Amino acid sequence: MQAIIDQITATLRIAAERGQPLHIQGGGSKAFYGHPRAESAESLDITPYQGIVNYEPTELVITARAGTRLSEIESVLREHGQMLAFEPPHFASTATLGGCVAAGLSGPRRAAAGAVRDFVLGVRMLDGTGRDLHFGGQVMKNVAGYDVSRLMAGSMGTLGVLLEVSLKVLPLPAAEKTIGLEMNTAQAIKQMNQWAGKPLPITATCHVDGQLYIRLSGAETAIRTAQTQLGGESRSDGDTFWQSLREQTHPFFEPAASLWRLSVKSTAPEYHLPGKQLMEWNGALRWLTCQNDKDNQHSDSAAHVIREAATAAGGHATLFRGQHHTIPVFHPLTPALLSLHRRLKQQFDPAGILNPGRLYPEF
Amino acid sequence: MSPAPELINRLRAFLPPDAVLHDTEDLKPYECDGLSAYRQTPMIVVLPQTEQQIIQVLRLCHETHTPVVARGAGTGLSGGALPHDAGILMSLAKLNRILEIDPLARTARVQPGVRNLAISDAARPHGLYYAPDPSSQIACSIGGNVAENSGGVHCLKYGLTVHNILKLRVLTIEGELLEIGGEALDSAGFDLLALMTGSEGMLGIVTEITAKLIPVPEKAQLVMAAFDDIQSAGNAVANVIAAGIIPAGMELMDKITIHAVEAFLHAGYDLNAEAILLCESDGTAEEVVDEIARINTIMKSSGATGIRTSRSEAERLSFWAGRKAAFPAAGRVSPDYYCMDGTIPRKHLGQVLSGIETLSEHYGLRCMNVFHAGDGNLHPLILYDANTPGELEKTEEFGGKILEMCIQAGGTITGEHGVGMEKINQMCLQFKTDELQIFHGVKAAFDPQNLLNPGKAVPTLHRCAEFGAMHVHSGSEKFPDLPRF
Ligand SMILES: Cc1cc2nc3c(=O)[nH]c(=O)nc-3n(C[C@H](O)[C@H](O)[C@H](O)COP(=O)(O)OP(=O)(O)OC[C@H]3O[C@@H](n4cnc5c(N)ncnc54)[C@H](O)[C@@H]3O)c2cc1C
Ligand SMILES: Cc1cc2nc3c(=O)[nH]c(=O)nc-3n(C[C@H](O)[C@H](O)[C@H](O)COP(=O)(O)OP(=O)(O)OC[C@H]3O[C@@H](n4cnc5c(N)ncnc54)[C@H](O)[C@@H]3O)c2cc1C
């Protein structure tokens, strides 16, 4: 394995010297996400650096190499009754741990359990000059030095090549049950937020097609009592439903001209925007899609309207699928934050070779 | 001539007279934080009341190259708020308003000087609370919590400060406002919210915090188990986790702590025990009944010599009282105590504790151990007498050795109290030069002139070189019997 690191390090050093952009290549599962790779970028394949380094169920920590497939990690955890509680989407069987952390995406359990960044305990990485760096560690609590490991989550490979990541893991719930209730969007927003403020074992919520889906997790007895309290119909397709949401295989997500992801304050009122909508995370995540371009979501002005709506609700909007050359994928940053991003990028990757433009065109 | 008079005049131009302190006696209360072994009188103390005033102070500091150190409630235990002799100490204590509680969205928007517990008090009428609960929560400020990424006894289940905040307003040293995070669960770009949390006042001044609130659990119950050796107690912790339980709190105390708190409080702790484990379950009533039954079974099978389960809220609080009184109890049995804060993988607990015992004998200093057992965060309290010449130095050396053991065990020198001034040398042992350079780079990206809390948290490479030379000289041969992991 050291030979692989040596090779990646050498590639980085040469690229840094020549100013040759690199595209960090995970499983390719999220290739649609973010700005496309720079045309001049050469691939840096991280997938050979794979395998679980250390897993101790009673310490609640797993450490694995970045090229390890997410599916492998999750199946090992399942054998020991544990899970990645942020339920990362895979989007393909090839999805890797490095890509999961770099993309920073979390699934249905996020509002209840936390996001990828909440579970990152430590990383080993190579910066843009090939320096081998360790931050954080394998323990739950660690405040020595700045929290560079969490900073890596969602940085889309622009700050470093992840080599190893340590994640906190959690026990699988003893039982889970999904219930469905019929209601409109406005009612659902209110209901999800009200229930989130009550001591109920709710671990996922979704509103789509006039149905509110609620997942309850924990002891059988606790689920039964909660269900009496919430009402609604038991659903037998619960697991399949949440899986289809997590992997975006639910019919709502069928290939469309564009898919917008609005991450907003959970109580933000219903959006009256063209296209179909789906809500998750107690209302804090709103998906907006249109099947064809008649809704015109691809125009710059439509993008502007969507982004304004997200900003007004204390959040941001991402053009998740359906890249379009004039519309930035990620929500534009304020000038002060953009210049801070560039200064940080400069520190980690002075030659600007790591996934340039993948997150923002400016770096 | 000292630059003070000129600066004082300029500060008075926008701050009321009582918000600019410079007389020696007025400065005195600010000369240290909770780590009183380190003291330094600042040049000037300012007590701004508004964000606008903070901006003006920062611009002035930036223009005149004056160091500035933020201070919340001054309960920090690593010297993070220790003043700079040629700098301004900025107290955020007057920014103490709760600006908004949004019960439906479950958020609290507060100023940095608000006390941790005040947030939960304000939220409780809505059935909500702010989860991180450092033992200092009646006093410490939320701004200080963000700067230290503070935890509490419930953080294995509910997370640290970083998991429980959504948004920060931060002022840079230039007085520029950054809005970091948002009201949504994530934000665009790099996760600067994570980077700011735990940054010890080195990157910016936090002027407003939007924190998450969560529902008050319906029920909480506590199991108190006694063990006749500490390793079995450690195993019991692992067995609870292995059974798929994440307790709301899991705290371990060693014999000397049990005796100190029992003498102080008469909480009914078993004085014959070598270790006492407190294990709390919270959630819905059904959840708690189920979990408490399982915890009881696990304690038995792990060899507990006595098990008690709280039968009422009053009893639950009385079981907790001893643990919560560990610090004051230490103060009763010794003129001074020094609180350490390492984290280790739990499986090494036995070895680390026996290492501490060896060190304790070597230095002739007693040491109490309280342990956030669920997440491996160890708080050895070294008992000493500052009036005995040389004893503080011995204590510091002892503490340093404990931290080194934590590193060797695959852990860290600080779980929640921060590096501050105190652990700056041990940073040289935990991180390599390249990593320290990245830290300095992060600092430079925010504060290129190094004016915010200079000299804390990240050692200069020069300092590490000096410490390294000294360390090799006095360190390795002296304790050949200590566990090396
Ligand atoms: C043969 C082939 C040809 C391709 N051609 C193109 C093309 O022409 N244009 C195009 O846009 N895409 C192309 N792709 C897809 C592109 O390479 C993917 O974007 C890339 O594989 C990202 O990997 P991923 O989706 O697994 O990453 P994921 O594993 O899903 O990762 C998502 C993000 O994380 C980053 N990342 C992954 N691993 C790490 C790590 N260890 N450290 C730091 N960051 C990491 C990735 O760079 C990416 O930004 C191609 C893929 C293949 C297999
Ligand atoms: C008895 C006792 C028990 C404790 N128990 C715990 C515990 O259980 N868990 C735990 O984690 N800690 C604990 N602590 C440590 C301490 O209370 C925490 O570190 C706390 O967060 C410090 O808050 P403060 O307001 O007192 O900050 P201060 O001590 O005033 O400052 C701490 C650091 O924060 C910076 N700072 C303060 N305010 C701001 C701001 N607005 N913007 C930027 N930087 C700022 C300062 O510069 C300094 O570096 C305990 C301390 C005591 C004395």
Short mmCIF file of C-alpha atoms in Angstrom, two decimals, chain B residues 142-468:
data_model
loop_
_atom_site.label_atom_id
_atom_site.label_comp_id
_atom_site.label_asym_id
_atom_site.label_seq_id
_atom_site.Cartn_x
_atom_site.Cartn_y
_atom_site.Cartn_z
CA ILE B 142 -21.65 30.07 24.39
CA GLY B 143 -18.95 32.08 22.60
CA GLY B 144 -16.32 30.31 24.69
CA ASN B 145 -18.05 26.96 23.99
CA VAL B 146 -17.78 27.57 20.25
CA ALA B 147 -14.14 28.62 20.58
CA GLU B 148 -13.32 25.43 22.53
CA ASN B 149 -15.82 23.02 20.90
CA SER B 150 -16.93 22.17 24.42
CA GLY B 151 -18.60 18.93 25.34
CA GLY B 152 -20.47 17.66 28.36
CA VAL B 153 -21.48 14.42 29.99
CA HIS B 154 -24.12 13.83 27.32
CA CYS B 155 -22.01 14.32 24.24
CA LEU B 156 -21.55 10.68 23.20
CA LYS B 157 -25.25 10.65 22.32
CA TYR B 158 -25.92 14.32 21.59
CA GLY B 159 -22.65 15.59 20.24
CA LEU B 160 -20.25 18.42 20.95
CA THR B 161 -20.70 22.11 20.24
CA VAL B 162 -19.77 21.53 16.57
CA HIS B 163 -22.77 19.21 16.17
CA ASN B 164 -25.20 21.59 17.79
CA ILE B 165 -24.71 24.94 16.08
CA LEU B 166 -25.98 26.10 12.70
CA LYS B 167 -24.62 29.53 12.08
CA LEU B 168 -22.08 32.06 13.32
CA ARG B 169 -21.53 35.71 12.74
CA VAL B 170 -17.80 36.19 12.87
CA LEU B 171 -15.68 39.31 12.63
CA THR B 172 -12.24 39.07 11.10
CA ILE B 173 -9.33 41.04 12.45
CA GLU B 174 -10.03 43.60 9.69
CA GLY B 175 -13.50 44.05 11.18
CA GLU B 176 -15.11 42.35 8.21
CA LEU B 177 -18.29 40.36 8.87
CA LEU B 178 -18.47 36.70 7.80
CA GLU B 179 -21.71 34.79 7.97
CA ILE B 180 -20.67 31.20 8.41
CA GLY B 181 -23.13 28.31 8.14
CA GLY B 182 -26.79 29.19 7.82
CA GLU B 183 -30.26 28.36 9.01
CA ALA B 184 -30.25 25.26 6.84
CA LEU B 185 -28.48 22.04 7.87
CA ASP B 186 -25.54 22.69 5.55
CA SER B 187 -24.07 25.56 3.57
CA ALA B 188 -22.30 26.20 0.29
CA GLY B 189 -18.54 25.89 0.02
CA PHE B 190 -16.08 24.67 2.63
CA ASP B 191 -17.32 23.69 6.07
CA LEU B 192 -16.05 26.84 7.76
CA LEU B 193 -18.45 26.25 10.64
CA ALA B 194 -16.40 23.19 11.60
CA LEU B 195 -13.16 25.09 11.12
CA MET B 196 -14.30 27.95 13.37
CA THR B 197 -15.53 25.61 16.10
CA GLY B 198 -12.68 24.87 18.45
CA SER B 199 -10.43 27.52 16.89
CA GLU B 200 -9.74 29.10 20.29
CA GLY B 201 -10.26 32.72 19.31
CA MET B 202 -7.43 32.52 16.77
CA LEU B 203 -9.43 33.05 13.56
CA GLY B 204 -12.11 35.59 14.36
CA ILE B 205 -14.43 37.00 17.00
CA VAL B 206 -17.78 35.26 17.22
CA THR B 207 -20.52 37.85 17.67
CA GLU B 208 -23.66 35.78 17.23
CA ILE B 209 -24.53 32.09 17.38
CA THR B 210 -27.54 30.24 16.04
CA ALA B 211 -27.75 27.03 18.04
CA LYS B 212 -29.92 23.96 17.55
CA LEU B 213 -32.42 23.04 20.22
CA ILE B 214 -33.67 19.51 20.75
CA PRO B 215 -36.69 18.12 22.61
CA VAL B 216 -36.31 17.48 26.31
CA PRO B 217 -36.46 13.69 26.66
CA GLU B 218 -39.62 12.34 28.21
CA LYS B 219 -37.69 10.39 30.78
CA ALA B 220 -34.17 9.83 32.12
CA GLN B 221 -32.94 7.13 34.46
CA LEU B 222 -29.52 6.28 35.83
CA VAL B 223 -27.79 3.05 36.74
CA MET B 224 -24.94 3.26 39.25
CA ALA B 225 -22.69 0.23 39.29
CA ALA B 226 -19.75 -0.47 41.62
CA PHE B 227 -16.76 -2.56 40.54
CA ASP B 228 -13.86 -4.01 42.47
CA ASP B 229 -11.38 -3.30 39.74
CA ILE B 230 -11.27 -0.52 37.20
CA GLN B 231 -10.62 -2.74 34.21
CA SER B 232 -13.95 -4.56 34.75
CA ALA B 233 -15.67 -1.19 34.81
CA GLY B 234 -13.93 -0.37 31.53
CA ASN B 235 -15.08 -3.69 30.09
CA ALA B 236 -18.63 -2.96 31.22
CA VAL B 237 -18.52 0.23 29.14
CA ALA B 238 -17.43 -1.73 26.07
CA ASN B 239 -20.14 -4.33 26.72
CA VAL B 240 -22.85 -1.66 26.83
CA ILE B 241 -21.69 -0.31 23.46
CA ALA B 242 -21.38 -3.81 22.02
CA ALA B 243 -25.02 -4.40 22.94
CA GLY B 244 -25.98 -1.56 20.62
CA ILE B 245 -26.73 0.95 23.35
CA ILE B 246 -25.58 4.57 23.16
CA PRO B 247 -26.21 5.78 26.71
CA ALA B 248 -27.11 9.42 27.30
CA GLY B 249 -24.15 9.59 29.66
CA MET B 250 -21.52 7.15 30.85
CA GLU B 251 -19.12 8.36 33.52
CA LEU B 252 -16.49 6.53 35.50
CA MET B 253 -14.80 7.52 38.77
CA ASP B 254 -11.85 5.87 40.46
CA LYS B 255 -11.48 5.04 44.14
CA ILE B 256 -9.76 8.22 45.25
CA THR B 257 -12.45 10.29 43.53
CA ILE B 258 -15.22 8.23 45.14
CA HIS B 259 -13.72 8.87 48.57
CA ALA B 260 -13.23 12.58 47.94
CA VAL B 261 -16.79 13.17 46.73
CA GLU B 262 -18.36 10.94 49.38
CA ALA B 263 -16.60 12.87 52.14
CA PHE B 264 -17.85 16.07 50.58
CA LEU B 265 -21.44 15.16 49.68
CA HIS B 266 -22.48 11.88 51.29
CA ALA B 267 -24.13 10.81 48.03
CA GLY B 268 -24.19 7.19 49.18
CA TYR B 269 -21.33 5.96 46.97
CA ASP B 270 -19.84 2.56 47.81
CA LEU B 271 -16.53 3.29 49.55
CA ASN B 272 -15.25 -0.24 49.00
CA ALA B 273 -15.52 0.08 45.25
CA GLU B 274 -12.43 0.53 43.08
CA ALA B 275 -14.58 2.20 40.45
CA ILE B 276 -18.10 3.48 40.04
CA LEU B 277 -19.79 3.64 36.67
CA LEU B 278 -22.79 5.89 36.07
CA CYS B 279 -24.80 4.96 33.01
CA GLU B 280 -27.81 7.04 31.99
CA SER B 281 -30.59 6.25 29.58
CA ASP B 282 -32.98 8.86 28.22
CA GLY B 283 -35.71 9.00 25.60
CA THR B 284 -39.33 7.95 25.48
CA ALA B 285 -40.61 6.13 28.56
CA GLU B 286 -40.70 2.81 26.68
CA GLU B 287 -37.21 3.27 25.33
CA VAL B 288 -35.82 3.96 28.78
CA VAL B 289 -37.51 0.97 30.43
CA ASP B 290 -36.12 -1.28 27.73
CA GLU B 291 -32.61 0.17 27.86
CA ILE B 292 -32.33 0.28 31.66
CA ALA B 293 -33.22 -3.40 31.87
CA ARG B 294 -30.54 -4.26 29.35
CA ILE B 295 -27.96 -2.05 31.08
CA ASN B 296 -28.68 -3.80 34.39
CA THR B 297 -28.10 -7.20 32.83
CA ILE B 298 -24.84 -6.06 31.26
CA MET B 299 -23.54 -4.59 34.52
CA LYS B 300 -24.24 -7.88 36.28
CA SER B 301 -22.57 -9.99 33.66
CA SER B 302 -19.61 -7.60 33.61
CA GLY B 303 -18.97 -8.31 37.29
CA ALA B 304 -20.48 -5.32 39.07
CA THR B 305 -20.38 -5.81 42.82
CA GLY B 306 -23.37 -3.55 43.43
CA ILE B 307 -25.97 -2.01 41.15
CA ARG B 308 -28.51 0.68 41.93
CA THR B 309 -31.08 2.12 39.55
CA SER B 310 -32.57 5.53 40.25
CA ARG B 311 -36.24 5.23 41.20
CA SER B 312 -37.06 8.92 41.06
CA GLU B 313 -35.80 12.11 39.49
CA ALA B 314 -34.49 13.19 42.91
CA GLU B 315 -32.53 9.98 43.23
CA ARG B 316 -31.15 10.29 39.71
CA LEU B 317 -29.88 13.77 40.52
CA SER B 318 -28.38 12.61 43.79
CA PHE B 319 -26.44 9.85 41.99
CA TRP B 320 -25.16 12.48 39.57
CA ALA B 321 -24.33 14.96 42.33
CA GLY B 322 -21.15 13.13 43.29
CA ARG B 323 -19.82 13.12 39.76
CA LYS B 324 -20.70 16.76 39.27
CA ALA B 325 -18.96 17.65 42.52
CA ALA B 326 -15.67 16.01 41.58
CA PHE B 327 -13.93 19.36 41.05
CA PRO B 328 -15.07 21.05 44.25
CA ALA B 329 -14.34 17.81 46.11
CA ALA B 330 -10.79 17.92 44.79
CA GLY B 331 -10.62 21.46 46.09
CA ARG B 332 -11.61 20.16 49.54
CA VAL B 333 -9.00 17.46 49.81
CA SER B 334 -6.15 19.53 48.40
CA PRO B 335 -5.20 23.23 48.37
CA ASP B 336 -4.89 23.14 44.57
CA TYR B 337 -5.68 20.75 41.74
CA TYR B 338 -4.73 20.65 38.12
CA CYS B 339 -7.26 19.24 35.64
CA MET B 340 -5.93 17.33 32.62
CA ASP B 341 -7.97 16.48 29.54
CA GLY B 342 -6.68 13.65 27.32
CA THR B 343 -8.70 11.30 25.15
CA ILE B 344 -7.75 7.67 24.54
CA PRO B 345 -9.28 4.69 22.79
CA ARG B 346 -11.23 3.18 25.65
CA LYS B 347 -9.58 -0.22 25.37
CA HIS B 348 -6.36 1.29 26.75
CA LEU B 349 -8.02 2.63 29.89
CA GLY B 350 -6.49 0.07 32.24
CA GLN B 351 -2.98 0.62 30.93
CA VAL B 352 -3.22 4.40 30.99
CA LEU B 353 -4.60 4.44 34.53
CA SER B 354 -1.85 2.18 35.79
CA GLY B 355 0.64 4.45 34.03
CA ILE B 356 -0.85 7.43 35.83
CA GLU B 357 -0.52 5.55 39.10
CA THR B 358 3.17 4.93 38.45
CA LEU B 359 3.68 8.61 37.69
CA SER B 360 1.71 9.58 40.78
CA GLU B 361 4.09 7.53 42.95
CA HIS B 362 7.11 8.89 41.16
CA TYR B 363 6.13 12.52 41.67
CA GLY B 364 4.65 11.96 45.12
CA LEU B 365 1.45 13.68 44.00
CA ARG B 366 -2.04 12.23 44.33
CA CYS B 367 -4.27 12.06 41.27
CA MET B 368 -8.06 11.62 41.04
CA ASN B 369 -9.48 10.22 37.81
CA VAL B 370 -12.86 11.10 36.41
CA PHE B 371 -13.60 9.80 32.98
CA HIS B 372 -16.18 10.52 30.28
CA ALA B 373 -16.06 6.79 29.72
CA GLY B 374 -18.37 6.63 26.73
CA ASP B 375 -16.10 8.72 24.57
CA GLY B 376 -12.73 7.99 26.14
CA ASN B 377 -12.16 11.47 27.55
CA LEU B 378 -10.04 11.26 30.69
CA HIS B 379 -9.83 14.03 33.30
CA PRO B 380 -7.06 13.27 35.77
CA LEU B 381 -7.06 15.84 38.58
CA ILE B 382 -3.57 16.19 40.01
CA LEU B 383 -3.67 17.34 43.63
CA TYR B 384 -0.90 19.73 44.67
CA ASP B 385 -0.07 22.73 46.82
CA ALA B 386 1.02 25.85 44.96
CA ASN B 387 2.59 27.20 48.15
CA THR B 388 5.08 24.35 48.30
CA PRO B 389 8.04 25.54 46.23
CA GLY B 390 8.55 23.47 43.11
CA GLU B 391 5.26 21.59 43.40
CA LEU B 392 3.51 23.39 40.54
CA GLU B 393 6.48 22.63 38.27
CA LYS B 394 6.35 18.98 39.30
CA THR B 395 2.62 18.94 38.65
CA GLU B 396 3.05 20.38 35.19
CA GLU B 397 5.69 17.81 34.37
CA PHE B 398 3.40 15.04 35.65
CA GLY B 399 0.54 16.43 33.54
CA GLY B 400 2.77 16.58 30.48
CA LYS B 401 3.67 12.91 30.94
CA ILE B 402 0.00 11.97 31.11
CA LEU B 403 -0.63 13.75 27.82
CA GLU B 404 2.28 11.95 26.20
CA MET B 405 0.81 8.65 27.33
CA CYS B 406 -2.48 9.64 25.71
CA ILE B 407 -0.67 10.29 22.41
CA GLN B 408 1.12 6.95 22.63
CA ALA B 409 -2.19 5.23 23.27
CA GLY B 410 -3.43 6.59 19.95
CA GLY B 411 -5.38 9.40 21.58
CA THR B 412 -5.05 13.13 21.87
CA ILE B 413 -3.74 15.74 24.30
CA THR B 414 -7.08 17.49 24.54
CA GLY B 415 -10.62 16.22 24.25
CA GLU B 416 -12.51 19.38 25.10
CA HIS B 417 -10.51 21.96 27.04
CA GLY B 418 -8.35 23.16 24.18
CA VAL B 419 -4.62 23.66 23.76
CA GLY B 420 -4.48 27.31 24.77
CA MET B 421 -1.20 28.18 26.40
CA GLU B 422 -1.11 25.05 28.51
CA LYS B 423 -0.56 22.23 26.03
CA ILE B 424 1.35 24.16 23.44
CA ASN B 425 4.48 22.04 23.92
CA GLN B 426 2.62 18.76 23.61
CA MET B 427 1.27 19.94 20.24
CA CYS B 428 4.84 19.44 19.04
CA LEU B 429 4.56 15.78 19.97
CA GLN B 430 1.13 15.15 18.51
CA PHE B 431 1.75 16.88 15.15
CA LYS B 432 4.56 16.85 12.64
CA THR B 433 6.12 19.97 11.16
CA ASP B 434 4.06 19.72 7.96
CA GLU B 435 0.83 19.55 9.92
CA LEU B 436 1.76 22.48 12.11
CA GLN B 437 2.57 24.41 8.94
CA ILE B 438 -0.95 23.75 7.65
CA PHE B 439 -2.33 25.07 10.95
CA HIS B 440 -0.23 28.20 10.58
CA GLY B 441 -1.48 28.44 7.00
CA VAL B 442 -5.11 28.28 8.17
CA LYS B 443 -4.36 30.98 10.70
CA ALA B 444 -2.71 33.13 8.02
CA ALA B 445 -5.73 32.75 5.73
CA PHE B 446 -7.82 34.48 8.41
CA ASP B 447 -5.30 36.61 10.28
CA PRO B 448 -2.07 37.10 8.34
CA GLN B 449 -0.62 39.52 10.88
CA ASN B 450 -1.16 37.09 13.75
CA LEU B 451 -2.99 39.56 15.96
CA LEU B 452 -5.84 37.37 17.24
CA ASN B 453 -4.80 35.53 20.39
CA PRO B 454 -1.16 35.25 19.26
CA GLY B 455 1.05 32.56 20.75
CA LYS B 456 -1.78 30.16 21.62
CA ALA B 457 -3.05 26.84 20.29
CA VAL B 458 -0.40 26.21 17.63
CA PRO B 459 3.30 26.30 18.55
CA THR B 460 5.85 27.94 16.29
CA LEU B 461 8.25 25.53 14.65
CA HIS B 462 11.03 27.23 16.53
CA ARG B 463 9.35 26.49 19.84
CA CYS B 464 8.95 22.86 18.88
CA ALA B 465 12.61 22.58 17.96
CA GLU B 466 13.58 23.87 21.41
CA PHE B 467 11.05 21.69 23.18
CA GLY B 468 12.16 18.66 21.16
#
